[in-house]
Amino acid sequence: MNTLAALRSALRSLSANKLRSVLTMLGIIIGVGAVIAMIAVGRGATERVQEQMKGLGSNIMLVLPGGVTAGGVRLGAQTGQGLTEEDAVAIAREIPEVQVAAPSLRTGAQVVLGNTNWSTSILGTTNDYLEAREWPLASGRLFEAAEMQGSAKVAVIGQTVAQQLFGDADPLDQVIRVKKVPVTIVGILAKKGQNAGGQDQDDVIVVPLGTYRNRIQGGAGGKLRRVSSISVKVQEGQDMKVAEEGIKELLRQRLKVQPGAEDPFTVRNLTEILQAQEASSRVMTLLLAAVAGISLVIGGIGIMNIMLVSVTERTREIGLRMAVGARGRDILAQFLIEAVTLSLVGGAIGVVLGGVATWAIGSFAGWRVDLSVSAIVLAVGFSAFVGVFFGFYPARRAARMLPIQALRYE
């Protein structure tokens, strides 16, 4: 019996017991579908984190004023000794691993253009902030040195602000009012997307730090030199931990922190946080795929069970085939092909089920999914392996029967 004849015989045998064959394939169908869907969900989550890392910028840290403790009560962030522009300059100058250090201040405000207004975030900073965040311009230019020093009324806007205020019109050289202060738009930022917290990073207006402090925020006194955060970008190839320890030691010296005392600032390694999230997503993907793979193993056990029943039911048929010249390897091939056919047909149905499940998860649950060809090949390949592995014992048992005993079986 050649392979084609064995395949036809296997299909006839399976079609003769349609309901039993479908129930046998059910474990394989569910297993393959679950593996495909879970891998798609896991890959989607990993890609989402990678996009957040790309949007954040590489090798970036955030220095924030830390909380203090008073009377045993922790007061939270921004309540301790503040950071200043001079601290940012010192970090960029004295820490060799640091590429740029950008001080910034942020607030929310209503911006007005004619009869149109929009509530957005106002960020006062330097050009180094855009370099640290790896945030290029879509059009226009950055702030000039004279504009930075003279607190010029200029701004660079994000894509969301441009769309909300101007629609399809060109915002460059247009004047908008920010807290009743007229500012001229000199640049438009490239699209950045959402951050790790789900906030729209493109919903922002960037102005020079001096403009923010002197014209938008206002006020007087020494606090004018303070900033709410310092964004630090470490040079490519440099050790983030070394840079972080250098920044902490420098700020302790500048803020005159006593040995053993609590630091009045916090250094957050944002890249490490997102990398940890990415690693967690990958581990979760593997766990979900492993759990789904259990269904394939259970389906394989079901195939072995049904094949053993089939061998018992067809003992006289096996004896007749051997009596007319069939060899043991022919019987082995016949039953092995039946088991693999069950697995592959179940795998094909499982691929369709997995694709539908992936689409449903992406459409109705709103999750990010990524259905890959490699996941489909892996699931179908594993289902075929399950068919061979769990079908070999029943097929071998049928092939080792003695013809005379098989013919006398009732």
Coordinates of C-alpha atoms in Angstrom, one line a residue:
M1 CA 0.0 0.0 0.0
N2 CA 1.5 3.3 -1.0
T3 CA 1.1 6.6 0.9
L4 CA -1.8 7.8 -1.3
A5 CA -3.8 4.6 -0.9
A6 CA -3.2 4.7 2.9
L7 CA -4.4 8.3 3.0
R8 CA -7.6 7.4 1.1
S9 CA -8.1 4.5 3.4
A10 CA -7.6 6.7 6.4
L11 CA -10.1 9.3 5.2
R12 CA -12.7 6.6 4.5
S13 CA -12.2 5.3 8.0
L14 CA -12.6 8.7 9.6
S15 CA -15.6 9.7 7.5
A16 CA -17.3 6.5 8.5
N17 CA -17.4 7.7 12.1
K18 CA -17.9 11.5 11.6
L19 CA -19.1 12.4 15.0
R20 CA -16.4 10.4 16.8
S21 CA -13.7 12.0 14.5
V22 CA -15.0 15.5 15.3
L23 CA -15.0 14.9 19.0
T24 CA -11.6 13.4 18.8
M25 CA -10.3 16.5 17.0
L26 CA -11.9 18.9 19.4
G27 CA -8.9 19.0 21.7
I28 CA -6.6 19.7 18.8
I29 CA -9.0 22.4 17.5
I30 CA -9.2 24.2 20.8
G31 CA -5.4 23.8 21.4
V32 CA -4.3 25.2 18.1
G33 CA -6.9 28.1 18.2
A34 CA -5.8 29.0 21.8
V35 CA -2.1 28.9 20.9
I36 CA -2.6 31.2 17.9
A37 CA -4.8 33.6 19.8
M38 CA -2.6 33.8 22.9
I39 CA 0.6 34.3 21.0
A40 CA -1.1 37.1 19.0
V41 CA -2.2 38.8 22.2
G42 CA 1.2 38.4 23.7
R43 CA 3.0 39.7 20.6
G44 CA 0.7 42.6 20.5
A45 CA 1.4 43.5 24.1
T46 CA 5.2 43.3 23.5
E47 CA 5.0 45.5 20.4
R48 CA 2.9 48.0 22.3
V49 CA 5.6 48.3 25.0
Q50 CA 8.3 48.5 22.3
E51 CA 6.4 51.4 20.7
Q52 CA 6.2 53.1 24.1
M53 CA 10.0 52.7 24.5
K54 CA 10.5 54.2 21.1
G55 CA 8.2 57.0 21.9
L56 CA 9.9 57.7 25.2
G57 CA 13.4 57.7 23.7
S58 CA 16.4 55.5 24.4
N59 CA 18.7 55.7 27.4
I60 CA 16.6 58.3 29.2
M61 CA 16.2 59.1 32.9
L62 CA 14.0 61.5 34.7
V63 CA 15.2 63.5 37.8
L64 CA 12.3 64.7 40.0
P65 CA 12.3 66.6 43.3
G66 CA 11.7 63.9 45.9
G67 CA 9.4 64.0 49.0
V68 CA 10.6 64.7 52.5
T69 CA 9.6 63.4 55.9
A70 CA 8.3 65.8 58.5
G71 CA 7.2 64.5 61.9
G72 CA 7.1 61.0 60.7
V73 CA 4.8 62.0 57.8
R74 CA 6.0 61.5 54.2
L75 CA 4.9 64.6 52.2
G76 CA 5.3 63.2 48.7
A77 CA 6.9 64.5 45.5
Q78 CA 7.7 68.1 44.8
T79 CA 7.6 69.0 48.6
G80 CA 11.3 68.7 49.2
Q81 CA 14.2 71.0 48.1
G82 CA 13.6 71.8 44.5
L83 CA 15.8 71.2 41.5
T84 CA 17.1 74.2 39.5
E85 CA 18.3 75.0 36.0
E86 CA 21.8 75.1 37.4
D87 CA 21.4 71.4 38.5
A88 CA 20.6 70.4 34.9
V89 CA 23.6 72.4 33.6
A90 CA 25.9 70.7 36.2
I91 CA 24.6 67.2 35.3
A92 CA 25.3 67.8 31.6
R93 CA 28.7 69.3 32.3
E94 CA 30.1 67.0 35.0
I95 CA 28.7 63.6 34.3
P96 CA 30.7 62.2 31.3
E97 CA 28.1 59.6 30.4
V98 CA 25.3 62.2 30.0
Q99 CA 24.6 63.5 26.5
V100 CA 22.0 66.2 27.4
A101 CA 20.1 67.3 30.5
A102 CA 17.0 69.3 29.9
P103 CA 15.1 71.2 32.7
S104 CA 11.4 71.6 32.3
L105 CA 8.3 73.1 33.8
R106 CA 4.8 72.0 32.9
T107 CA 1.2 73.2 33.4
G108 CA -2.2 72.9 31.8
A109 CA -3.8 75.9 30.0
Q110 CA -6.5 77.0 27.5
V111 CA -5.1 78.1 24.2
V112 CA -7.1 80.3 21.8
L113 CA -7.0 80.9 18.1
G114 CA -9.8 83.2 16.9
N115 CA -13.1 81.6 17.9
T116 CA -11.4 78.2 18.5
N117 CA -9.9 77.1 21.8
W118 CA -8.3 73.9 23.2
S119 CA -7.2 72.8 26.6
T120 CA -3.7 71.4 26.4
S121 CA -0.4 70.9 28.3
I122 CA 2.2 73.8 28.2
L123 CA 5.8 72.7 28.5
G124 CA 8.6 75.1 29.2
T125 CA 12.0 73.6 28.4
T126 CA 15.0 73.8 26.1
N127 CA 15.9 72.3 22.7
D128 CA 17.8 69.6 24.6
Y129 CA 14.5 68.1 25.8
L130 CA 13.5 67.2 22.2
E131 CA 17.0 65.7 21.7
A132 CA 16.6 63.7 24.9
R133 CA 13.2 62.4 23.8
E134 CA 14.4 61.8 20.2
W135 CA 11.5 63.9 19.1
P136 CA 12.1 65.5 15.6
L137 CA 10.2 68.3 14.0
A138 CA 7.7 67.6 11.2
S139 CA 8.2 71.2 9.9
G140 CA 9.6 74.5 11.1
R141 CA 12.5 75.1 13.3
L142 CA 13.7 74.8 16.9
F143 CA 14.2 77.8 19.3
E144 CA 17.2 80.1 18.6
A145 CA 19.6 81.0 21.3
A146 CA 18.5 84.6 21.4
E147 CA 14.9 83.5 21.8
M148 CA 15.8 81.2 24.7
Q149 CA 17.8 84.0 26.5
G150 CA 15.2 86.8 25.8
S151 CA 12.1 84.8 26.7
A152 CA 10.7 85.3 23.2
K153 CA 7.0 84.6 22.6
V154 CA 7.5 81.6 20.3
A155 CA 6.3 78.0 20.5
V156 CA 6.5 74.5 19.0
I157 CA 3.3 72.6 19.0
G158 CA 2.3 68.9 18.8
Q159 CA 0.3 67.2 16.2
T160 CA -2.9 67.0 18.3
V161 CA -2.9 70.8 19.0
A162 CA -2.2 71.6 15.4
Q163 CA -5.2 69.4 14.3
Q164 CA -7.5 70.8 16.9
L165 CA -6.7 74.5 16.3
F166 CA -5.9 74.6 12.6
G167 CA -7.3 71.5 11.0
D168 CA -5.7 71.1 7.6
A169 CA -4.3 74.6 7.6
D170 CA -0.6 75.3 8.1
P171 CA 0.1 76.5 11.7
L172 CA 3.6 77.9 11.0
D173 CA 4.0 81.6 11.7
Q174 CA 0.5 81.8 13.1
V175 CA -0.2 83.5 16.5
I176 CA -2.1 81.7 19.3
R177 CA -2.8 83.0 22.8
V178 CA -1.6 80.9 25.8
K179 CA -3.0 82.3 29.1
K180 CA -3.6 85.6 27.2
V181 CA 0.0 85.6 26.0
P182 CA 0.4 85.8 22.2
V183 CA 3.0 83.3 20.9
T184 CA 4.1 82.6 17.4
I185 CA 4.3 79.0 16.2
V186 CA 7.8 78.4 14.7
G187 CA 7.7 74.6 14.6
I188 CA 5.5 71.5 14.5
L189 CA 6.6 68.3 16.3
A190 CA 6.5 64.9 14.6
K191 CA 3.7 62.5 15.8
K192 CA 4.7 60.7 19.0
G193 CA 1.6 58.8 20.1
Q194 CA 0.6 57.7 23.6
N195 CA 2.9 57.2 26.5
A196 CA 3.0 54.3 28.9
G197 CA 0.2 55.9 30.9
G198 CA -2.1 56.2 27.8
Q199 CA -1.7 60.0 27.6
D200 CA -1.5 61.7 24.3
Q201 CA 2.1 63.0 24.0
D202 CA 1.2 65.1 20.9
D203 CA -1.2 67.2 22.9
V204 CA 1.4 69.7 24.0
I205 CA 2.8 73.2 23.3
V206 CA 6.5 73.7 23.9
V207 CA 7.9 77.1 24.8
P208 CA 11.3 78.3 25.9
L209 CA 11.9 77.8 29.6
G210 CA 12.3 81.6 30.1
T211 CA 9.1 82.3 28.3
Y212 CA 7.2 79.9 30.5
R213 CA 8.7 81.3 33.7
N214 CA 8.6 85.0 32.9
R215 CA 5.5 85.4 30.7
I216 CA 3.2 82.4 31.2
Q217 CA 3.8 81.4 34.8
G218 CA 4.9 84.8 36.2
G219 CA 6.0 85.3 39.8
A220 CA 9.1 86.5 41.4
G221 CA 11.8 85.5 43.8
G222 CA 14.3 82.6 43.9
K223 CA 11.7 80.0 43.0
L224 CA 11.8 81.3 39.5
R225 CA 14.9 79.2 38.8
R226 CA 13.4 76.0 40.0
V227 CA 12.2 73.3 37.6
S228 CA 9.7 70.4 38.0
S229 CA 11.9 67.8 36.3
I230 CA 15.2 67.2 34.5
S231 CA 15.2 64.8 31.5
V232 CA 18.6 63.2 31.1
K233 CA 19.7 61.3 28.0
V234 CA 22.7 59.0 28.5
Q235 CA 25.1 58.5 25.6
E236 CA 24.8 55.4 23.4
G237 CA 26.9 52.6 24.8
Q238 CA 27.3 54.1 28.2
D239 CA 26.3 52.3 31.4
M240 CA 22.9 53.6 32.6
K241 CA 23.7 52.5 36.2
V242 CA 27.0 54.4 36.3
A243 CA 25.3 57.5 35.0
E244 CA 22.5 57.2 37.5
E245 CA 24.9 56.8 40.4
G246 CA 26.9 59.8 39.1
I247 CA 23.8 62.0 39.0
K248 CA 22.8 61.0 42.5
E249 CA 26.2 61.7 43.9
L250 CA 26.4 65.1 42.1
L251 CA 23.0 66.2 43.4
R252 CA 23.8 65.1 46.9
Q253 CA 26.8 67.4 46.8
R254 CA 24.9 70.3 45.3
L255 CA 22.0 70.0 47.7
K256 CA 24.3 69.4 50.7
V257 CA 22.7 66.1 51.7
Q258 CA 24.1 64.7 54.9
P259 CA 25.5 61.2 54.9
G260 CA 22.7 58.7 55.7
A261 CA 20.0 61.3 55.1
E262 CA 17.2 60.8 52.7
D263 CA 17.7 62.1 49.1
P264 CA 15.5 65.1 48.4
F265 CA 15.2 63.9 44.8
T266 CA 14.3 60.8 42.8
V267 CA 16.0 59.4 39.7
R268 CA 13.8 57.2 37.5
N269 CA 15.3 55.0 34.9
L270 CA 12.4 55.0 32.5
T271 CA 14.1 52.7 30.0
E272 CA 14.6 50.0 32.6
I273 CA 10.9 50.3 33.6
L274 CA 9.7 49.7 30.1
Q275 CA 12.2 47.0 29.5
A276 CA 10.9 45.2 32.6
Q277 CA 7.4 45.6 31.2
E278 CA 8.5 44.1 27.9
A279 CA 10.2 41.2 29.6
S280 CA 7.0 40.6 31.6
S281 CA 4.9 40.6 28.4
R282 CA 7.2 38.0 26.8
V283 CA 7.0 35.8 29.9
M284 CA 3.3 36.1 29.9
T285 CA 3.1 35.2 26.2
L286 CA 5.2 32.0 26.9
L287 CA 2.9 31.1 29.9
L288 CA -0.2 31.6 27.9
A289 CA 1.2 29.6 25.0
A290 CA 2.2 26.8 27.4
V291 CA -1.3 26.7 29.0
A292 CA -2.8 26.6 25.5
G293 CA -0.3 23.8 24.5
I294 CA -1.7 21.7 27.3
S295 CA -4.9 21.5 25.2
L296 CA -2.9 20.0 22.4
V297 CA -1.5 17.4 24.7
I298 CA -4.9 16.5 25.9
G299 CA -6.1 16.3 22.3
G300 CA -3.2 14.0 21.6
I301 CA -4.3 11.7 24.4
G302 CA -7.8 11.7 22.9
I303 CA -6.4 10.7 19.6
M304 CA -4.4 7.8 21.2
N305 CA -7.6 6.6 23.0
I306 CA -9.7 6.6 19.8
M307 CA -7.0 5.0 17.7
L308 CA -6.7 2.2 20.3
V309 CA -10.5 1.7 20.1
S310 CA -10.2 1.8 16.3
V311 CA -7.5 -0.9 16.3
T312 CA -9.6 -3.1 18.5
E313 CA -12.7 -2.7 16.3
R314 CA -10.8 -3.4 13.1
T315 CA -8.8 -6.4 14.3
R316 CA -10.4 -8.8 11.7
E317 CA -9.8 -6.2 9.0
I318 CA -6.1 -6.1 10.0
G319 CA -5.9 -9.9 9.9
L320 CA -7.5 -9.9 6.4
R321 CA -5.0 -7.3 5.1
M322 CA -2.1 -9.3 6.5
A323 CA -3.5 -12.5 5.0
V324 CA -3.6 -11.1 1.5
G325 CA 0.0 -9.8 1.7
A326 CA 0.0 -6.5 3.7
R327 CA 3.2 -6.1 5.7
G328 CA 3.5 -4.7 9.2
R329 CA 4.9 -1.4 7.9
D330 CA 1.8 -1.0 5.7
I331 CA -0.5 -1.4 8.7
L332 CA 1.7 0.9 10.7
A333 CA 1.5 3.5 8.0
Q334 CA -2.2 3.2 7.6
F335 CA -3.0 3.9 11.3
L336 CA -0.3 6.5 11.6
I337 CA -1.7 8.4 8.7
E338 CA -5.1 8.3 10.3
A339 CA -3.8 9.8 13.5
V340 CA -1.8 12.5 11.6
T341 CA -4.8 13.3 9.4
L342 CA -7.0 13.8 12.6
S343 CA -4.3 16.2 13.9
L344 CA -3.8 18.1 10.7
V345 CA -7.6 18.5 10.0
G346 CA -8.1 19.6 13.5
G347 CA -5.1 21.9 13.2
A348 CA -6.6 23.5 10.1
I349 CA -9.9 24.1 11.8
G350 CA -8.0 25.4 14.8
V351 CA -6.1 28.0 12.6
V352 CA -9.5 29.4 11.4
L353 CA -10.8 29.4 15.0
G354 CA -7.6 31.1 16.2
G355 CA -7.8 33.8 13.5
V356 CA -11.5 34.5 14.3
A357 CA -10.7 34.6 18.1
T358 CA -7.7 37.0 17.4
W359 CA -9.9 39.3 15.3
A360 CA -12.6 39.3 18.0
I361 CA -10.2 40.1 20.7
G362 CA -8.7 43.0 18.7
S363 CA -12.1 44.3 17.6
F364 CA -14.3 44.0 20.7
A365 CA -11.8 44.0 23.6
G366 CA -9.7 46.7 22.0
W367 CA -6.5 44.9 22.7
R368 CA -3.4 45.1 20.5
V369 CA -2.9 41.8 18.7
D370 CA -0.4 40.6 16.1
L371 CA -1.3 37.4 14.2
S372 CA 2.0 36.1 12.8
V373 CA 2.6 33.3 10.2
S374 CA 5.3 31.8 12.6
A375 CA 2.6 31.3 15.3
I376 CA 0.4 29.5 12.8
V377 CA 3.2 27.3 11.5
L378 CA 4.3 26.5 15.1
A379 CA 0.7 25.5 16.2
V380 CA 0.1 23.4 13.1
G381 CA 3.5 21.8 13.3
F382 CA 3.0 20.9 16.9
S383 CA -0.4 19.5 16.2
A384 CA 1.2 17.2 13.5
F385 CA 3.9 16.2 16.0
V386 CA 1.1 15.3 18.5
G387 CA -0.6 13.1 15.9
V388 CA 2.6 11.2 15.2
F389 CA 3.7 10.9 18.8
F390 CA 0.3 9.8 20.2
G391 CA -0.7 7.8 17.1
F392 CA 2.5 5.7 17.0
Y393 CA 1.7 3.3 19.8
P394 CA -1.8 2.3 18.5
A395 CA -0.3 2.0 15.0
R396 CA 2.6 -0.1 16.2
R397 CA 0.2 -2.3 18.2
A398 CA -1.8 -2.9 15.1
A399 CA 1.3 -3.7 13.0
R400 CA 2.6 -6.3 15.5
M401 CA -0.6 -8.4 15.4
L402 CA -0.3 -12.0 14.3
P403 CA -2.6 -12.7 11.2
I404 CA -4.1 -15.9 12.6
Q405 CA -5.0 -14.3 15.9
A406 CA -6.4 -11.3 14.2
L407 CA -8.6 -13.5 11.9
R408 CA -9.9 -15.5 14.9
Y409 CA -10.8 -12.3 16.9
E410 CA -14.5 -11.9 17.6

